[in-house]
Amino acid sequence: MDKHVYELLNDQINKEFYSAYLYMSFADYYEEEGLSGFANWYMIQAAEERDHALIFRKYLLDNSCPIKLLAIDQPDKTFASHLEPLEASLEHEKYVTSLINDIYGAAHDVKDYRTMKFLDWFIEEQLEEEANAEDMITKMKLFGGDAKALYDLDKDFAARAYSVPTPLAAK
Ligand code: FEO
């Protein structure tokens, strides 16, 4: 595998674990605020991000590439409103989309069609991740100012359940 493509893929393991850490910190915030449904949503999001890291790990191992685990940054955001983590989530997902696009571009440059095909799943996933984040922002703006509506929204988010992503379930 091309060295630059390899390094980007290996770095992405770290970036996905950071995403898991970041979303766990959002879950911690919502727990402290008494919104356990939002906390549930973000803990499942954190599990999905860990899974994303494991998908990159598996791809590198399948290609006989070594894994170099790097230090995970500390999430240090503080929030002044229930809306802020949702907006931070959208911003973060847009950043992750740019990272996936960068790896895709690097793979394209060296005609690494296998890695491009591998990344297709993530390209679709990022569309869903950004759409989910935008949807939560819209709902919070619509309903977050009303205590009963916020209670119902929290119950909706409490219903989110974990499922193994396709690339990990396949084998
Ligand atoms: Fe791993 Fe939220 O993208």
PDB file of N, CA and C in Angstrom, residues 51-156:
ATOM      1  N   ASP A  51     -16.633   1.563  16.409  1.00  0.00           N
ATOM      2  CA  ASP A  51     -16.767   0.587  15.319  1.00  0.00           C
ATOM      3  C   ASP A  51     -16.095   1.095  14.047  1.00  0.00           C
ATOM      4  N   HIS A  52     -16.258   2.400  13.773  1.00  0.00           N
ATOM      5  CA  HIS A  52     -15.594   2.950  12.585  1.00  0.00           C
ATOM      6  C   HIS A  52     -14.081   2.733  12.688  1.00  0.00           C
ATOM      7  N   ALA A  53     -13.538   2.985  13.879  1.00  0.00           N
ATOM      8  CA  ALA A  53     -12.099   2.757  14.081  1.00  0.00           C
ATOM      9  C   ALA A  53     -11.747   1.295  13.806  1.00  0.00           C
ATOM     10  N   LEU A  54     -12.606   0.386  14.275  1.00  0.00           N
ATOM     11  CA  LEU A  54     -12.325  -1.048  14.104  1.00  0.00           C
ATOM     12  C   LEU A  54     -12.418  -1.471  12.640  1.00  0.00           C
ATOM     13  N   ILE A  55     -13.281  -0.774  11.880  1.00  0.00           N
ATOM     14  CA  ILE A  55     -13.384  -1.087  10.444  1.00  0.00           C
ATOM     15  C   ILE A  55     -12.081  -0.697   9.731  1.00  0.00           C
ATOM     16  N   PHE A  56     -11.533   0.479  10.083  1.00  0.00           N
ATOM     17  CA  PHE A  56     -10.242   0.879   9.499  1.00  0.00           C
ATOM     18  C   PHE A  56      -9.142  -0.087   9.932  1.00  0.00           C
ATOM     19  N   ARG A  57      -9.167  -0.460  11.212  1.00  0.00           N
ATOM     20  CA  ARG A  57      -8.161  -1.413  11.720  1.00  0.00           C
ATOM     21  C   ARG A  57      -8.218  -2.713  10.927  1.00  0.00           C
ATOM     22  N   LYS A  58      -9.435  -3.220  10.743  1.00  0.00           N
ATOM     23  CA  LYS A  58      -9.599  -4.494  10.035  1.00  0.00           C
ATOM     24  C   LYS A  58      -9.094  -4.378   8.595  1.00  0.00           C
ATOM     25  N   TYR A  59      -9.392  -3.244   7.964  1.00  0.00           N
ATOM     26  CA  TYR A  59      -8.961  -3.066   6.571  1.00  0.00           C
ATOM     27  C   TYR A  59      -7.438  -3.091   6.479  1.00  0.00           C
ATOM     28  N   LEU A  60      -6.773  -2.421   7.418  1.00  0.00           N
ATOM     29  CA  LEU A  60      -5.300  -2.417   7.390  1.00  0.00           C
ATOM     30  C   LEU A  60      -4.758  -3.823   7.640  1.00  0.00           C
ATOM     31  N   LEU A  61      -5.338  -4.511   8.617  1.00  0.00           N
ATOM     32  CA  LEU A  61      -4.863  -5.880   8.902  1.00  0.00           C
ATOM     33  C   LEU A  61      -5.100  -6.803   7.708  1.00  0.00           C
ATOM     34  N   ASP A  62      -6.256  -6.666   7.066  1.00  0.00           N
ATOM     35  CA  ASP A  62      -6.552  -7.501   5.892  1.00  0.00           C
ATOM     36  C   ASP A  62      -5.538  -7.250   4.776  1.00  0.00           C
ATOM     37  N   ASN A  63      -4.953  -6.028   4.786  1.00  0.00           N
ATOM     38  CA  ASN A  63      -3.944  -5.675   3.774  1.00  0.00           C
ATOM     39  C   ASN A  63      -2.514  -5.868   4.275  1.00  0.00           C
ATOM     40  N   SER A  64      -2.401  -6.611   5.376  1.00  0.00           N
ATOM     41  CA  SER A  64      -1.084  -6.916   5.971  1.00  0.00           C
ATOM     42  C   SER A  64      -0.301  -5.656   6.335  1.00  0.00           C
ATOM     43  N   CYS A  65      -1.018  -4.613   6.762  1.00  0.00           N
ATOM     44  CA  CYS A  65      -0.374  -3.365   7.198  1.00  0.00           C
ATOM     45  C   CYS A  65      -0.348  -3.322   8.722  1.00  0.00           C
ATOM     46  N   PRO A  66       0.730  -2.819   9.320  1.00  0.00           N
ATOM     47  CA  PRO A  66       0.797  -2.756  10.779  1.00  0.00           C
ATOM     48  C   PRO A  66      -0.115  -1.652  11.327  1.00  0.00           C
ATOM     49  N   ILE A  67      -0.615  -1.875  12.528  1.00  0.00           N
ATOM     50  CA  ILE A  67      -1.447  -0.862  13.195  1.00  0.00           C
ATOM     51  C   ILE A  67      -0.555  -0.091  14.162  1.00  0.00           C
ATOM     52  N   LYS A  68      -0.608   1.249  14.067  1.00  0.00           N
ATOM     53  CA  LYS A  68       0.112   2.079  15.046  1.00  0.00           C
ATOM     54  C   LYS A  68      -0.920   2.878  15.813  1.00  0.00           C
ATOM     55  N   LEU A  69      -1.175   2.459  17.058  1.00  0.00           N
ATOM     56  CA  LEU A  69      -2.175   3.178  17.865  1.00  0.00           C
ATOM     57  C   LEU A  69      -1.550   4.448  18.427  1.00  0.00           C
ATOM     58  N   LEU A  70      -2.234   5.567  18.239  1.00  0.00           N
ATOM     59  CA  LEU A  70      -1.715   6.877  18.648  1.00  0.00           C
ATOM     60  C   LEU A  70      -2.504   7.395  19.849  1.00  0.00           C
ATOM     61  N   ALA A  71      -1.943   8.386  20.542  1.00  0.00           N
ATOM     62  CA  ALA A  71      -2.624   8.959  21.713  1.00  0.00           C
ATOM     63  C   ALA A  71      -3.904   9.670  21.286  1.00  0.00           C
ATOM     64  N   ILE A  72      -4.941   9.487  22.104  1.00  0.00           N
ATOM     65  CA  ILE A  72      -6.239  10.112  21.801  1.00  0.00           C
ATOM     66  C   ILE A  72      -6.328  11.450  22.528  1.00  0.00           C
ATOM     67  N   ASP A  73      -6.668  12.512  21.786  1.00  0.00           N
ATOM     68  CA  ASP A  73      -6.790  13.840  22.395  1.00  0.00           C
ATOM     69  C   ASP A  73      -7.928  13.870  23.418  1.00  0.00           C
ATOM     70  N   GLN A  74      -7.798  14.798  24.362  1.00  0.00           N
ATOM     71  CA  GLN A  74      -8.836  14.974  25.382  1.00  0.00           C
ATOM     72  C   GLN A  74      -9.928  15.894  24.830  1.00  0.00           C
ATOM     73  N   PRO A  75     -11.187  15.449  24.855  1.00  0.00           N
ATOM     74  CA  PRO A  75     -12.256  16.380  24.464  1.00  0.00           C
ATOM     75  C   PRO A  75     -12.424  17.413  25.567  1.00  0.00           C
ATOM     76  N   ASP A  76     -12.446  18.687  25.208  1.00  0.00           N
ATOM     77  CA  ASP A  76     -12.426  19.710  26.267  1.00  0.00           C
ATOM     78  C   ASP A  76     -13.536  20.744  26.091  1.00  0.00           C
ATOM     79  N   LYS A  77     -14.603  20.341  25.420  1.00  0.00           N
ATOM     80  CA  LYS A  77     -15.660  21.323  25.177  1.00  0.00           C
ATOM     81  C   LYS A  77     -16.546  21.490  26.413  1.00  0.00           C
ATOM     82  N   THR A  78     -16.973  22.738  26.652  1.00  0.00           N
ATOM     83  CA  THR A  78     -17.983  23.004  27.682  1.00  0.00           C
ATOM     84  C   THR A  78     -19.170  23.655  26.975  1.00  0.00           C
ATOM     85  N   PHE A  79     -20.347  23.441  27.523  1.00  0.00           N
ATOM     86  CA  PHE A  79     -21.548  23.872  26.810  1.00  0.00           C
ATOM     87  C   PHE A  79     -22.413  24.783  27.670  1.00  0.00           C
ATOM     88  N   ALA A  80     -22.973  25.782  27.002  1.00  0.00           N
ATOM     89  CA  ALA A  80     -23.845  26.739  27.706  1.00  0.00           C
ATOM     90  C   ALA A  80     -25.319  26.501  27.382  1.00  0.00           C
ATOM     91  N   SER A  81     -25.602  25.583  26.463  1.00  0.00           N
ATOM     92  CA  SER A  81     -27.002  25.295  26.138  1.00  0.00           C
ATOM     93  C   SER A  81     -27.125  23.881  25.593  1.00  0.00           C
ATOM     94  N   HIS A  82     -28.350  23.350  25.600  1.00  0.00           N
ATOM     95  CA  HIS A  82     -28.582  22.000  25.072  1.00  0.00           C
ATOM     96  C   HIS A  82     -28.341  21.928  23.569  1.00  0.00           C
ATOM     97  N   LEU A  83     -28.399  23.063  22.916  1.00  0.00           N
ATOM     98  CA  LEU A  83     -28.188  23.093  21.458  1.00  0.00           C
ATOM     99  C   LEU A  83     -26.706  22.957  21.080  1.00  0.00           C
ATOM    100  N   GLU A  84     -25.831  23.468  21.922  1.00  0.00           N
ATOM    101  CA  GLU A  84     -24.410  23.574  21.537  1.00  0.00           C
ATOM    102  C   GLU A  84     -23.742  22.246  21.181  1.00  0.00           C
ATOM    103  N   PRO A  85     -23.968  21.151  21.945  1.00  0.00           N
ATOM    104  CA  PRO A  85     -23.325  19.888  21.532  1.00  0.00           C
ATOM    105  C   PRO A  85     -23.821  19.424  20.165  1.00  0.00           C
ATOM    106  N   LEU A  86     -25.080  19.705  19.872  1.00  0.00           N
ATOM    107  CA  LEU A  86     -25.644  19.274  18.584  1.00  0.00           C
ATOM    108  C   LEU A  86     -24.971  20.026  17.443  1.00  0.00           C
ATOM    109  N   GLU A  87     -24.741  21.310  17.660  1.00  0.00           N
ATOM    110  CA  GLU A  87     -24.050  22.100  16.635  1.00  0.00           C
ATOM    111  C   GLU A  87     -22.588  21.671  16.518  1.00  0.00           C
ATOM    112  N   ALA A  88     -21.979  21.361  17.663  1.00  0.00           N
ATOM    113  CA  ALA A  88     -20.580  20.886  17.643  1.00  0.00           C
ATOM    114  C   ALA A  88     -20.493  19.544  16.926  1.00  0.00           C
ATOM    115  N   SER A  89     -21.526  18.736  17.067  1.00  0.00           N
ATOM    116  CA  SER A  89     -21.569  17.438  16.409  1.00  0.00           C
ATOM    117  C   SER A  89     -21.590  17.598  14.885  1.00  0.00           C
ATOM    118  N   LEU A  90     -22.429  18.518  14.400  1.00  0.00           N
ATOM    119  CA  LEU A  90     -22.494  18.752  12.953  1.00  0.00           C
ATOM    120  C   LEU A  90     -21.144  19.251  12.427  1.00  0.00           C
ATOM    121  N   GLU A  91     -20.554  20.177  13.157  1.00  0.00           N
ATOM    122  CA  GLU A  91     -19.245  20.714  12.760  1.00  0.00           C
ATOM    123  C   GLU A  91     -18.206  19.592  12.712  1.00  0.00           C
ATOM    124  N   HIS A  92     -18.244  18.720  13.731  1.00  0.00           N
ATOM    125  CA  HIS A  92     -17.273  17.624  13.781  1.00  0.00           C
ATOM    126  C   HIS A  92     -17.490  16.646  12.628  1.00  0.00           C
ATOM    127  N   GLU A  93     -18.746  16.329  12.339  1.00  0.00           N
ATOM    128  CA  GLU A  93     -19.008  15.375  11.253  1.00  0.00           C
ATOM    129  C   GLU A  93     -18.571  15.940   9.900  1.00  0.00           C
ATOM    130  N   LYS A  94     -18.725  17.247   9.726  1.00  0.00           N
ATOM    131  CA  LYS A  94     -18.250  17.856   8.471  1.00  0.00           C
ATOM    132  C   LYS A  94     -16.730  17.724   8.366  1.00  0.00           C
ATOM    133  N   TYR A  95     -16.068  17.871   9.491  1.00  0.00           N
ATOM    134  CA  TYR A  95     -14.610  17.685   9.529  1.00  0.00           C
ATOM    135  C   TYR A  95     -14.253  16.242   9.174  1.00  0.00           C
ATOM    136  N   VAL A  96     -14.975  15.279   9.753  1.00  0.00           N
ATOM    137  CA  VAL A  96     -14.691  13.867   9.459  1.00  0.00           C
ATOM    138  C   VAL A  96     -14.944  13.576   7.978  1.00  0.00           C
ATOM    139  N   THR A  97     -15.996  14.157   7.436  1.00  0.00           N
ATOM    140  CA  THR A  97     -16.260  13.994   5.997  1.00  0.00           C
ATOM    141  C   THR A  97     -15.052  14.476   5.189  1.00  0.00           C
ATOM    142  N   SER A  98     -14.472  15.590   5.597  1.00  0.00           N
ATOM    143  CA  SER A  98     -13.304  16.115   4.867  1.00  0.00           C
ATOM    144  C   SER A  98     -12.114  15.157   4.989  1.00  0.00           C
ATOM    145  N   LEU A  99     -11.988  14.499   6.140  1.00  0.00           N
ATOM    146  CA  LEU A  99     -10.897  13.524   6.306  1.00  0.00           C
ATOM    147  C   LEU A  99     -11.090  12.322   5.385  1.00  0.00           C
ATOM    148  N   ILE A 100     -12.316  11.825   5.335  1.00  0.00           N
ATOM    149  CA  ILE A 100     -12.614  10.676   4.458  1.00  0.00           C
ATOM    150  C   ILE A 100     -12.345  11.071   3.001  1.00  0.00           C
ATOM    151  N   ASN A 101     -12.784  12.276   2.643  1.00  0.00           N
ATOM    152  CA  ASN A 101     -12.545  12.746   1.268  1.00  0.00           C
ATOM    153  C   ASN A 101     -11.047  12.845   0.970  1.00  0.00           C
ATOM    154  N   ASP A 102     -10.275  13.282   1.958  1.00  0.00           N
ATOM    155  CA  ASP A 102      -8.818  13.382   1.762  1.00  0.00           C
ATOM    156  C   ASP A 102      -8.199  11.999   1.504  1.00  0.00           C
ATOM    157  N   ILE A 103      -8.659  10.999   2.265  1.00  0.00           N
ATOM    158  CA  ILE A 103      -8.107   9.643   2.054  1.00  0.00           C
ATOM    159  C   ILE A 103      -8.512   9.147   0.664  1.00  0.00           C
ATOM    160  N   TYR A 104      -9.770   9.392   0.326  1.00  0.00           N
ATOM    161  CA  TYR A 104     -10.257   8.973  -1.000  1.00  0.00           C
ATOM    162  C   TYR A 104      -9.427   9.629  -2.105  1.00  0.00           C
ATOM    163  N   GLY A 105      -9.158  10.920  -1.938  1.00  0.00           N
ATOM    164  CA  GLY A 105      -8.364  11.646  -2.934  1.00  0.00           C
ATOM    165  C   GLY A 105      -6.958  11.088  -3.041  1.00  0.00           C
ATOM    166  N   ALA A 106      -6.355  10.770  -1.904  1.00  0.00           N
ATOM    167  CA  ALA A 106      -4.989  10.216  -1.900  1.00  0.00           C
ATOM    168  C   ALA A 106      -4.977   8.845  -2.568  1.00  0.00           C
ATOM    169  N   ALA A 107      -6.009   8.038  -2.291  1.00  0.00           N
ATOM    170  CA  ALA A 107      -6.098   6.709  -2.918  1.00  0.00           C
ATOM    171  C   ALA A 107      -6.279   6.851  -4.423  1.00  0.00           C
ATOM    172  N   HIS A 108      -7.091   7.813  -4.809  1.00  0.00           N
ATOM    173  CA  HIS A 108      -7.334   8.054  -6.237  1.00  0.00           C
ATOM    174  C   HIS A 108      -6.032   8.440  -6.947  1.00  0.00           C
ATOM    175  N   ASP A 109      -5.237   9.274  -6.285  1.00  0.00           N
ATOM    176  CA  ASP A 109      -3.983   9.755  -6.888  1.00  0.00           C
ATOM    177  C   ASP A 109      -3.040   8.602  -7.255  1.00  0.00           C
ATOM    178  N   VAL A 110      -3.076   7.522  -6.463  1.00  0.00           N
ATOM    179  CA  VAL A 110      -2.147   6.405  -6.711  1.00  0.00           C
ATOM    180  C   VAL A 110      -2.871   5.183  -7.296  1.00  0.00           C
ATOM    181  N   LYS A 111      -4.084   5.429  -7.804  1.00  0.00           N
ATOM    182  CA  LYS A 111      -4.879   4.352  -8.415  1.00  0.00           C
ATOM    183  C   LYS A 111      -5.095   3.173  -7.455  1.00  0.00           C
ATOM    184  N   ASP A 112      -5.315   3.511  -6.184  1.00  0.00           N
ATOM    185  CA  ASP A 112      -5.603   2.468  -5.192  1.00  0.00           C
ATOM    186  C   ASP A 112      -7.125   2.261  -5.173  1.00  0.00           C
ATOM    187  N   TYR A 113      -7.607   1.533  -6.179  1.00  0.00           N
ATOM    188  CA  TYR A 113      -9.055   1.359  -6.344  1.00  0.00           C
ATOM    189  C   TYR A 113      -9.658   0.545  -5.202  1.00  0.00           C
ATOM    190  N   ARG A 114      -8.871  -0.338  -4.617  1.00  0.00           N
ATOM    191  CA  ARG A 114      -9.378  -1.143  -3.506  1.00  0.00           C
ATOM    192  C   ARG A 114      -9.742  -0.253  -2.313  1.00  0.00           C
ATOM    193  N   THR A 115      -8.837   0.687  -1.997  1.00  0.00           N
ATOM    194  CA  THR A 115      -9.123   1.585  -0.869  1.00  0.00           C
ATOM    195  C   THR A 115     -10.288   2.512  -1.203  1.00  0.00           C
ATOM    196  N   MET A 116     -10.374   2.965  -2.451  1.00  0.00           N
ATOM    197  CA  MET A 116     -11.511   3.805  -2.841  1.00  0.00           C
ATOM    198  C   MET A 116     -12.815   3.048  -2.627  1.00  0.00           C
ATOM    199  N   LYS A 117     -12.839   1.791  -3.025  1.00  0.00           N
ATOM    200  CA  LYS A 117     -14.057   0.979  -2.855  1.00  0.00           C
ATOM    201  C   LYS A 117     -14.362   0.777  -1.375  1.00  0.00           C
ATOM    202  N   PHE A 118     -13.317   0.511  -0.589  1.00  0.00           N
ATOM    203  CA  PHE A 118     -13.490   0.362   0.861  1.00  0.00           C
ATOM    204  C   PHE A 118     -14.120   1.612   1.466  1.00  0.00           C
ATOM    205  N   LEU A 119     -13.697   2.778   0.970  1.00  0.00           N
ATOM    206  CA  LEU A 119     -14.169   4.041   1.554  1.00  0.00           C
ATOM    207  C   LEU A 119     -15.594   4.396   1.151  1.00  0.00           C
ATOM    208  N   ASP A 120     -16.131   3.711   0.143  1.00  0.00           N
ATOM    209  CA  ASP A 120     -17.502   4.017  -0.288  1.00  0.00           C
ATOM    210  C   ASP A 120     -18.487   3.955   0.883  1.00  0.00           C
ATOM    211  N   TRP A 121     -18.327   2.954   1.727  1.00  0.00           N
ATOM    212  CA  TRP A 121     -19.236   2.805   2.877  1.00  0.00           C
ATOM    213  C   TRP A 121     -19.173   4.048   3.767  1.00  0.00           C
ATOM    214  N   PHE A 122     -17.958   4.561   3.973  1.00  0.00           N
ATOM    215  CA  PHE A 122     -17.797   5.732   4.839  1.00  0.00           C
ATOM    216  C   PHE A 122     -18.357   7.000   4.179  1.00  0.00           C
ATOM    217  N   ILE A 123     -18.257   7.077   2.868  1.00  0.00           N
ATOM    218  CA  ILE A 123     -18.797   8.250   2.175  1.00  0.00           C
ATOM    219  C   ILE A 123     -20.316   8.310   2.374  1.00  0.00           C
ATOM    220  N   GLU A 124     -20.967   7.162   2.265  1.00  0.00           N
ATOM    221  CA  GLU A 124     -22.417   7.121   2.519  1.00  0.00           C
ATOM    222  C   GLU A 124     -22.720   7.356   3.995  1.00  0.00           C
ATOM    223  N   GLU A 125     -21.917   6.776   4.853  1.00  0.00           N
ATOM    224  CA  GLU A 125     -22.112   6.926   6.296  1.00  0.00           C
ATOM    225  C   GLU A 125     -22.023   8.398   6.699  1.00  0.00           C
ATOM    226  N   GLN A 126     -21.074   9.123   6.112  1.00  0.00           N
ATOM    227  CA  GLN A 126     -20.917  10.537   6.475  1.00  0.00           C
ATOM    228  C   GLN A 126     -22.129  11.369   6.060  1.00  0.00           C
ATOM    229  N   LEU A 127     -22.754  10.996   4.963  1.00  0.00           N
ATOM    230  CA  LEU A 127     -23.986  11.688   4.569  1.00  0.00           C
ATOM    231  C   LEU A 127     -25.036  11.501   5.661  1.00  0.00           C
ATOM    232  N   GLU A 128     -25.150  10.261   6.157  1.00  0.00           N
ATOM    233  CA  GLU A 128     -26.120   9.966   7.212  1.00  0.00           C
ATOM    234  C   GLU A 128     -25.746  10.682   8.516  1.00  0.00           C
ATOM    235  N   GLU A 129     -24.456  10.707   8.830  1.00  0.00           N
ATOM    236  CA  GLU A 129     -24.009  11.342  10.081  1.00  0.00           C
ATOM    237  C   GLU A 129     -24.337  12.844  10.076  1.00  0.00           C
ATOM    238  N   GLU A 130     -24.083  13.497   8.954  1.00  0.00           N
ATOM    239  CA  GLU A 130     -24.384  14.930   8.869  1.00  0.00           C
ATOM    240  C   GLU A 130     -25.894  15.168   8.891  1.00  0.00           C
ATOM    241  N   ALA A 131     -26.647  14.301   8.203  1.00  0.00           N
ATOM    242  CA  ALA A 131     -28.111  14.455   8.178  1.00  0.00           C
ATOM    243  C   ALA A 131     -28.693  14.274   9.578  1.00  0.00           C
ATOM    244  N   ASN A 132     -28.186  13.279  10.314  1.00  0.00           N
ATOM    245  CA  ASN A 132     -28.653  13.057  11.683  1.00  0.00           C
ATOM    246  C   ASN A 132     -28.381  14.283  12.554  1.00  0.00           C
ATOM    247  N   ALA A 133     -27.170  14.829  12.426  1.00  0.00           N
ATOM    248  CA  ALA A 133     -26.796  15.983  13.248  1.00  0.00           C
ATOM    249  C   ALA A 133     -27.691  17.185  12.907  1.00  0.00           C
ATOM    250  N   GLU A 134     -27.949  17.389  11.623  1.00  0.00           N
ATOM    251  CA  GLU A 134     -28.801  18.519  11.227  1.00  0.00           C
ATOM    252  C   GLU A 134     -30.225  18.321  11.730  1.00  0.00           C
ATOM    253  N   ASP A 135     -30.704  17.090  11.675  1.00  0.00           N
ATOM    254  CA  ASP A 135     -32.063  16.783  12.136  1.00  0.00           C
ATOM    255  C   ASP A 135     -32.203  17.066  13.636  1.00  0.00           C
ATOM    256  N   MET A 136     -31.190  16.701  14.406  1.00  0.00           N
ATOM    257  CA  MET A 136     -31.257  16.942  15.858  1.00  0.00           C
ATOM    258  C   MET A 136     -31.228  18.439  16.158  1.00  0.00           C
ATOM    259  N   ILE A 137     -30.458  19.198  15.397  1.00  0.00           N
ATOM    260  CA  ILE A 137     -30.421  20.657  15.581  1.00  0.00           C
ATOM    261  C   ILE A 137     -31.800  21.256  15.293  1.00  0.00           C
ATOM    262  N   THR A 138     -32.399  20.815  14.186  1.00  0.00           N
ATOM    263  CA  THR A 138     -33.728  21.319  13.814  1.00  0.00           C
ATOM    264  C   THR A 138     -34.738  21.023  14.916  1.00  0.00           C
ATOM    265  N   LYS A 139     -34.718  19.786  15.413  1.00  0.00           N
ATOM    266  CA  LYS A 139     -35.687  19.403  16.447  1.00  0.00           C
ATOM    267  C   LYS A 139     -35.466  20.210  17.724  1.00  0.00           C
ATOM    268  N   MET A 140     -34.200  20.395  18.103  1.00  0.00           N
ATOM    269  CA  MET A 140     -33.929  21.149  19.325  1.00  0.00           C
ATOM    270  C   MET A 140     -34.381  22.608  19.179  1.00  0.00           C
ATOM    271  N   LYS A 141     -34.166  23.176  17.991  1.00  0.00           N
ATOM    272  CA  LYS A 141     -34.601  24.562  17.778  1.00  0.00           C
ATOM    273  C   LYS A 141     -36.126  24.662  17.815  1.00  0.00           C
ATOM    274  N   LEU A 142     -36.794  23.632  17.297  1.00  0.00           N
ATOM    275  CA  LEU A 142     -38.258  23.658  17.280  1.00  0.00           C
ATOM    276  C   LEU A 142     -38.857  23.424  18.661  1.00  0.00           C
ATOM    277  N   PHE A 143     -38.312  22.437  19.377  1.00  0.00           N
ATOM    278  CA  PHE A 143     -38.981  21.950  20.587  1.00  0.00           C
ATOM    279  C   PHE A 143     -38.231  22.216  21.885  1.00  0.00           C
ATOM    280  N   GLY A 144     -36.947  22.600  21.780  1.00  0.00           N
ATOM    281  CA  GLY A 144     -36.107  22.682  22.974  1.00  0.00           C
ATOM    282  C   GLY A 144     -36.547  23.733  23.985  1.00  0.00           C
ATOM    283  N   GLY A 145     -37.335  24.706  23.546  1.00  0.00           N
ATOM    284  CA  GLY A 145     -37.752  25.769  24.453  1.00  0.00           C
ATOM    285  C   GLY A 145     -38.954  25.411  25.306  1.00  0.00           C
ATOM    286  N   ASP A 146     -39.556  24.264  25.024  1.00  0.00           N
ATOM    287  CA  ASP A 146     -40.766  23.864  25.744  1.00  0.00           C
ATOM    288  C   ASP A 146     -40.463  22.609  26.563  1.00  0.00           C
ATOM    289  N   ALA A 147     -40.685  22.656  27.863  1.00  0.00           N
ATOM    290  CA  ALA A 147     -40.264  21.564  28.747  1.00  0.00           C
ATOM    291  C   ALA A 147     -40.914  20.241  28.377  1.00  0.00           C
ATOM    292  N   LYS A 148     -42.196  20.244  28.083  1.00  0.00           N
ATOM    293  CA  LYS A 148     -42.894  18.989  27.750  1.00  0.00           C
ATOM    294  C   LYS A 148     -42.384  18.429  26.416  1.00  0.00           C
ATOM    295  N   ALA A 149     -42.188  19.327  25.450  1.00  0.00           N
ATOM    296  CA  ALA A 149     -41.690  18.884  24.138  1.00  0.00           C
ATOM    297  C   ALA A 149     -40.267  18.348  24.267  1.00  0.00           C
ATOM    298  N   LEU A 150     -39.458  18.977  25.105  1.00  0.00           N
ATOM    299  CA  LEU A 150     -38.085  18.502  25.324  1.00  0.00           C
ATOM    300  C   LEU A 150     -38.098  17.125  25.981  1.00  0.00           C
ATOM    301  N   TYR A 151     -39.030  16.936  26.905  1.00  0.00           N
ATOM    302  CA  TYR A 151     -39.192  15.636  27.579  1.00  0.00           C
ATOM    303  C   TYR A 151     -39.509  14.549  26.540  1.00  0.00           C
ATOM    304  N   ASP A 152     -40.430  14.867  25.628  1.00  0.00           N
ATOM    305  CA  ASP A 152     -40.803  13.893  24.586  1.00  0.00           C
ATOM    306  C   ASP A 152     -39.636  13.618  23.630  1.00  0.00           C
ATOM    307  N   LEU A 153     -38.890  14.671  23.295  1.00  0.00           N
ATOM    308  CA  LEU A 153     -37.731  14.513  22.417  1.00  0.00           C
ATOM    309  C   LEU A 153     -36.682  13.615  23.079  1.00  0.00           C
ATOM    310  N   ASP A 154     -36.489  13.838  24.363  1.00  0.00           N
ATOM    311  CA  ASP A 154     -35.533  13.017  25.111  1.00  0.00           C
ATOM    312  C   ASP A 154     -35.961  11.546  25.097  1.00  0.00           C
ATOM    313  N   LYS A 155     -37.272  11.318  25.219  1.00  0.00           N
ATOM    314  CA  LYS A 155     -37.776   9.932  25.171  1.00  0.00           C
ATOM    315  C   LYS A 155     -37.520   9.311  23.798  1.00  0.00           C
ATOM    316  N   ASP A 156     -37.699  10.112  22.737  1.00  0.00           N
ATOM    317  CA  ASP A 156     -37.421   9.613  21.377  1.00  0.00           C
ATOM    318  C   ASP A 156     -35.958   9.173  21.262  1.00  0.00           C
TER     319      ASP A 156
END
